Coordinates of C-alpha atoms in Angstrom, one line a residue:
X1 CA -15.2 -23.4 -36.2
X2 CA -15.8 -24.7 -32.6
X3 CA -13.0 -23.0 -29.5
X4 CA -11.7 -26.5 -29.6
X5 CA -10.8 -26.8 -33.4
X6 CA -8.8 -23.1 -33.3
X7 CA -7.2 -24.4 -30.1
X8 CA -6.5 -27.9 -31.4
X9 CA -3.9 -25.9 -34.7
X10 CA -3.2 -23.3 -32.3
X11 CA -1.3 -26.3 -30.1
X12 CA -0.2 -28.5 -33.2
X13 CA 1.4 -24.9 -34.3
X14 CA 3.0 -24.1 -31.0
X15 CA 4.3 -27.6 -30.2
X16 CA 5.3 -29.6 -33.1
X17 CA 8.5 -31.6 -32.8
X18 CA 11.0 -30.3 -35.1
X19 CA 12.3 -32.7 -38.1
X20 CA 15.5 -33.8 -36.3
X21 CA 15.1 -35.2 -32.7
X22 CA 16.8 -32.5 -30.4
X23 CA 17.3 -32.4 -26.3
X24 CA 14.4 -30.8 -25.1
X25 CA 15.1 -28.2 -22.4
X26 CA 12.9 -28.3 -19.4
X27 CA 11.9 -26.8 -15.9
X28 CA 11.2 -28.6 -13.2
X29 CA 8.0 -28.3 -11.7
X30 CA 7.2 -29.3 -8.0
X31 CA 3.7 -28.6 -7.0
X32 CA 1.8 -29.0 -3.4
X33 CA 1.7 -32.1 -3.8
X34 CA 5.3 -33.1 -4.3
X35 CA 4.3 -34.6 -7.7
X36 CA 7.3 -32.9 -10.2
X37 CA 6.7 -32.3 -13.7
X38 CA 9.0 -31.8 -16.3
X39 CA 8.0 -28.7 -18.0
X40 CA 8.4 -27.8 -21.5
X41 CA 6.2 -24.0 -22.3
X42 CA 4.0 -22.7 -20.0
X43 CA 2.3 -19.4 -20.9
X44 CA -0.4 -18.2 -23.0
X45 CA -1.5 -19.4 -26.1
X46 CA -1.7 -17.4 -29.1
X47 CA -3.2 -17.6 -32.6
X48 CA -1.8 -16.3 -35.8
X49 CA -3.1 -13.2 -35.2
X50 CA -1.3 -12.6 -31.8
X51 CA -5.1 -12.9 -29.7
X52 CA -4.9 -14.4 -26.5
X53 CA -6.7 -18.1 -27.0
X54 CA -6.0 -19.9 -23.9
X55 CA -3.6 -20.4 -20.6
X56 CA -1.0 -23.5 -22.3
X57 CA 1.6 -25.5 -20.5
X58 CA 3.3 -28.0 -22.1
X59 CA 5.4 -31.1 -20.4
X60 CA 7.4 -34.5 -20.7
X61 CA 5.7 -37.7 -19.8
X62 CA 6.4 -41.5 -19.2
X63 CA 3.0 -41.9 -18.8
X64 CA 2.1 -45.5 -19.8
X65 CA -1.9 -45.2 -19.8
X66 CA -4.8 -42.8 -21.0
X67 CA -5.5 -42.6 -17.2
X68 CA -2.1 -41.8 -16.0
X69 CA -2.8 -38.6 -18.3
X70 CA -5.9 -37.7 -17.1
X71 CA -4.8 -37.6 -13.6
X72 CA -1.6 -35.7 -14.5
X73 CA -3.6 -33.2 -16.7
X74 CA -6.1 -32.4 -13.7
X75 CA -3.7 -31.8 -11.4
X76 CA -1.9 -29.8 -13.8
X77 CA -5.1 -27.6 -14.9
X78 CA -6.1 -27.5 -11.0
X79 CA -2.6 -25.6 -10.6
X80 CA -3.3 -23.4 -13.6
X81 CA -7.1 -22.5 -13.4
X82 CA -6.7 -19.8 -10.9
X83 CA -4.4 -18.2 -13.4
X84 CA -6.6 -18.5 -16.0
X85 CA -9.4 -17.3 -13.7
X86 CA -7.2 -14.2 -12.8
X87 CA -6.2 -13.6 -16.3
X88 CA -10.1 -14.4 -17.7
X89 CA -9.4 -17.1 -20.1
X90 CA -11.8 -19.2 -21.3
X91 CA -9.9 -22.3 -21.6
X92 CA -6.6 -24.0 -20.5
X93 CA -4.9 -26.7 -22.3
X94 CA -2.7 -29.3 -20.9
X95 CA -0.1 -31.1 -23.5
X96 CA 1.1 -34.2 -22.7
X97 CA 4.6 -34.9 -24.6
X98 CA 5.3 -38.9 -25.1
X99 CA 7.7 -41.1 -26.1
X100 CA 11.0 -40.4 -26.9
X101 CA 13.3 -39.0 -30.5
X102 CA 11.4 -39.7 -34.0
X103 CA 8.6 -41.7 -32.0
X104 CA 6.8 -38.8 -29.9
X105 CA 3.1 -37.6 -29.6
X106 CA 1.3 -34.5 -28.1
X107 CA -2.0 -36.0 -26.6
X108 CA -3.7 -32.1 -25.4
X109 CA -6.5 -32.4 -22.2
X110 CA -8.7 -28.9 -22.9
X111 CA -10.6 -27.5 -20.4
X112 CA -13.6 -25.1 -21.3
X113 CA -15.2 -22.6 -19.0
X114 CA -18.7 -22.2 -19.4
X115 CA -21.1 -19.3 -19.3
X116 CA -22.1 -20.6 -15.6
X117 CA -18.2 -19.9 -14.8
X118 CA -17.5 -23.6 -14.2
X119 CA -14.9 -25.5 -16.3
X120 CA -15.5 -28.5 -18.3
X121 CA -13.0 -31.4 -20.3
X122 CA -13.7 -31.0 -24.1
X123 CA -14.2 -34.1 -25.6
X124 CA -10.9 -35.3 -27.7
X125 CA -9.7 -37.9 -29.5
X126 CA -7.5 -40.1 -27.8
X127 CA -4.4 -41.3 -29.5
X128 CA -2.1 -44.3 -29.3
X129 CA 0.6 -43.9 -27.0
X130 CA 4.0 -44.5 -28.2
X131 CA 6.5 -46.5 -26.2
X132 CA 7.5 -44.4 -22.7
X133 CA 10.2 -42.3 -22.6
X134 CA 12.7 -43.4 -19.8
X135 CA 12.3 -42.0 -16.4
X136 CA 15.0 -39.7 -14.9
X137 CA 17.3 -42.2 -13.4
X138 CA 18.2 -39.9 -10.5
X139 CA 16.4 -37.5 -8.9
X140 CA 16.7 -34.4 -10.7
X141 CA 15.6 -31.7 -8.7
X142 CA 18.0 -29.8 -6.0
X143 CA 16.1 -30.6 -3.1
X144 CA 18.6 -28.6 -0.3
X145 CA 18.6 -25.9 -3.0
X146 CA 15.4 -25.4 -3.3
X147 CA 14.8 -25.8 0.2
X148 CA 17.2 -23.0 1.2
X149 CA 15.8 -20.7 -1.9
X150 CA 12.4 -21.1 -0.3
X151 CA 13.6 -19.7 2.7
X152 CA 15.5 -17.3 1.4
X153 CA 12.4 -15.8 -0.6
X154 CA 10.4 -16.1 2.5
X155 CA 12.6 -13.9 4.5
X156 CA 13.0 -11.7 1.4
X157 CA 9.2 -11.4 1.5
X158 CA 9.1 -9.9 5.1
X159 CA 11.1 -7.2 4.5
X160 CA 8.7 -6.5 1.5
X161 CA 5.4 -7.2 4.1
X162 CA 7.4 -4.3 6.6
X163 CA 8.6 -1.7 4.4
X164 CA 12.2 -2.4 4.2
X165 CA 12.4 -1.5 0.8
X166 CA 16.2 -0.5 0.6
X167 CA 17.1 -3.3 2.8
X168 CA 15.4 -5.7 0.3
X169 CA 17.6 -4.1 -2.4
X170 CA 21.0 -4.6 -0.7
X171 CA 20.4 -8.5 -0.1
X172 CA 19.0 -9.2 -3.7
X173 CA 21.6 -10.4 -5.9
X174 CA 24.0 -8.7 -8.3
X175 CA 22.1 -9.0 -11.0
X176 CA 19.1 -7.0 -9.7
X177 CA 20.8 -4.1 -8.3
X178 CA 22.9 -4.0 -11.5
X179 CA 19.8 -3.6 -13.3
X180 CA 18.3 -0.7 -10.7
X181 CA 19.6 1.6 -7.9
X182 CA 18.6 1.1 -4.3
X183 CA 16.2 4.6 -4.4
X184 CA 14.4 3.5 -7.5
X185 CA 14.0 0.3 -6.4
X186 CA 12.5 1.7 -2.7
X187 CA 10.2 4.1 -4.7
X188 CA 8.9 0.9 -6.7
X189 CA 8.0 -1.2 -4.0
X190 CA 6.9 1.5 -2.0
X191 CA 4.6 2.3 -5.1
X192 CA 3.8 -1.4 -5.7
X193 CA 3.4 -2.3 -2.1
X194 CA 1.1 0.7 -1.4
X195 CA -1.1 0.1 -4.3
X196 CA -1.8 -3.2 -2.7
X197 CA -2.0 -2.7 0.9
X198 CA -1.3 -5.0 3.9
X199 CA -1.0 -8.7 3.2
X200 CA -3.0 -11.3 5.0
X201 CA -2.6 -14.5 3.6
X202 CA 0.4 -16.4 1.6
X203 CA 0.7 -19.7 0.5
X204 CA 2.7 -21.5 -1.5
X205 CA 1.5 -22.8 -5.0
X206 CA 5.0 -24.1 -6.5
X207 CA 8.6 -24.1 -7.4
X208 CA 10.3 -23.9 -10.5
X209 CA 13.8 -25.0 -11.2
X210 CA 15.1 -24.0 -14.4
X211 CA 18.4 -23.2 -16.1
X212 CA 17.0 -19.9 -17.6
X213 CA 15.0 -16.8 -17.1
X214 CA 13.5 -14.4 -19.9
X215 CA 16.2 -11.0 -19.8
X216 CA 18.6 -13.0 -17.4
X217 CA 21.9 -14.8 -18.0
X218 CA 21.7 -18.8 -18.3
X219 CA 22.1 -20.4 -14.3
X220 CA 20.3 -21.9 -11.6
X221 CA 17.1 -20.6 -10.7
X222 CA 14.2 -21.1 -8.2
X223 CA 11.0 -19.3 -8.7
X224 CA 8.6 -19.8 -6.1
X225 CA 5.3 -18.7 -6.2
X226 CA 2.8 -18.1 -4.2
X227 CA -1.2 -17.1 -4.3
X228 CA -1.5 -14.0 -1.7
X229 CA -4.3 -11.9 -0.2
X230 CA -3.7 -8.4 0.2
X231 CA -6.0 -5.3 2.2
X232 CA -6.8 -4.1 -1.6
X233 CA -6.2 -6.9 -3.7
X234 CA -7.8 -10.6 -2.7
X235 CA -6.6 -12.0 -5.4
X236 CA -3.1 -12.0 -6.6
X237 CA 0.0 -13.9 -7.4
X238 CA 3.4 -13.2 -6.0
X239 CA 6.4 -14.9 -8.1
X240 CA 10.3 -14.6 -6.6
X241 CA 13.2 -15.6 -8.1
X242 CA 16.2 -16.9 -6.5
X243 CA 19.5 -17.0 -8.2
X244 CA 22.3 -18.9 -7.7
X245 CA 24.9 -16.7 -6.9
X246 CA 28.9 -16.9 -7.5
X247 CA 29.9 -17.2 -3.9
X248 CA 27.4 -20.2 -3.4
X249 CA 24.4 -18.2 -2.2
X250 CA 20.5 -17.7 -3.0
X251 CA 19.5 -14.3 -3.6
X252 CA 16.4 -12.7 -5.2
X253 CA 17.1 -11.7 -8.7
X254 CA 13.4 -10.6 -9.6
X255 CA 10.1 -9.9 -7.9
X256 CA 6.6 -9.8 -9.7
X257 CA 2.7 -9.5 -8.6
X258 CA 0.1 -9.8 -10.4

């Protein structure tokens, strides 16, 4: 069976619409290029088995033409080959949700890398595309929210980038120094940080808006990532999380690198 059959029922499996129409829950996803998609699953793809198949996201569309998804889907594997890359997968699939209750499709773009290292578009089937769903009627995203967790996280960042470890501790938010004490946290990042040496180089690859966070209570979040270059690691992905606070303020609730 060809990569793109087993990936074809690995996607059917992992995003079939349930028998009763239901709100889908999303994330909003702003990349570079201020294009926003509404974002469904993003992660890896598994099979039965639990083996890693393929980097997956999964997202709404009002797309009215088979180009309009193309162009989507490229952008959208552009943003997520360098994760594949890092992660070696050897494909990445882009699901297209359309329409809207009983009448919705999943039209998947896969992407193949090749023995050379370069990607390639599988060829698929093409399917007919239901009625749109409706656009957002109002702007969705928190713009001055996002704005201000952005900064937040790039201040947070410095005192990461000049060893203020316990400092970085006392102006996360509650829910991060409930979860560890200001020394283990110091002896963490100091750990983390040293493994990875001096940065050089950070820049921004998205934000993600989203009502929920795996092992965190339902609320507003920001995670903002960015691709960074370190003395001992050229390669790596930082992701913050800013959280909504009671008294009205953004504050990290989670650092990871990978």
């Amino acid at each position: 069976m060809s990569l793109a059959s087993v990936l074809l029922a690995a996607v059917l499996a992992s995003v079939s619409a349930p028998a009763e129409p239901t709100p889908a829950p999303y994330a909003l996803l702003t990349l570079p290029s201020g294009h926003v998609f509404r974002v469904l699953n993003s992660g890896p793809l598994l099979d039965a088995k639990g083996q890693r198949l393929a980097l997956a996201l999964s997202y709404l569309s009002t797309a009215r033409t088979q180009n309009e998804i193309q162009a989507s889907a490229e952008e959208l594997f552009e943003y997520l080959r360098p994760h594949a890359e890092h992660e070696k997968d050897k494909a990445v699939v882009v699901i297209a949700r359309l329409g809207s209750g009983r009448e919705t499709v999943d039209q998947d773009v896969l992407y193949e890398r090749q023995s050379s290292g370069k990607w390639k578009p599988a060829a698929g089937s093409r399917k007919s595309l239901p009625p749109p769903a409706p656009a957002p009627a109002e702007e969705e995203r928190d713009l001055a929210g996002s704005r201000v967790a952005k900064q937040q996280a790039d201040a947070w960042l410095s005192l990461l980038d000049s060893g203020r470890f316990g400092e970085s501790w006392e102006t996360a938010a509650p829910f991060l120094k409930k979860r560890t004490s200001r020394d283990a946290w110091a002896e963490s990042a100091g750990t983390i940080r040293g493994s990875l040496g001096t940065p050089s180089l950070r820049k921004l690859v998205s934000l993600m808006e989203t009502t929920t966070v795996p092992s965190a209570p339902p609320g507003r979040y920001v995670v903002v990532e960015y691709r960074s270059k370190f003395a001992r690691r050229p390669v790596a992905f930082e992701s913050v999380t800013e959280m909504l606070c009671d008294d009205g303020e953004w504050r990290v609730a989670g650092y990871a690198v990978r």
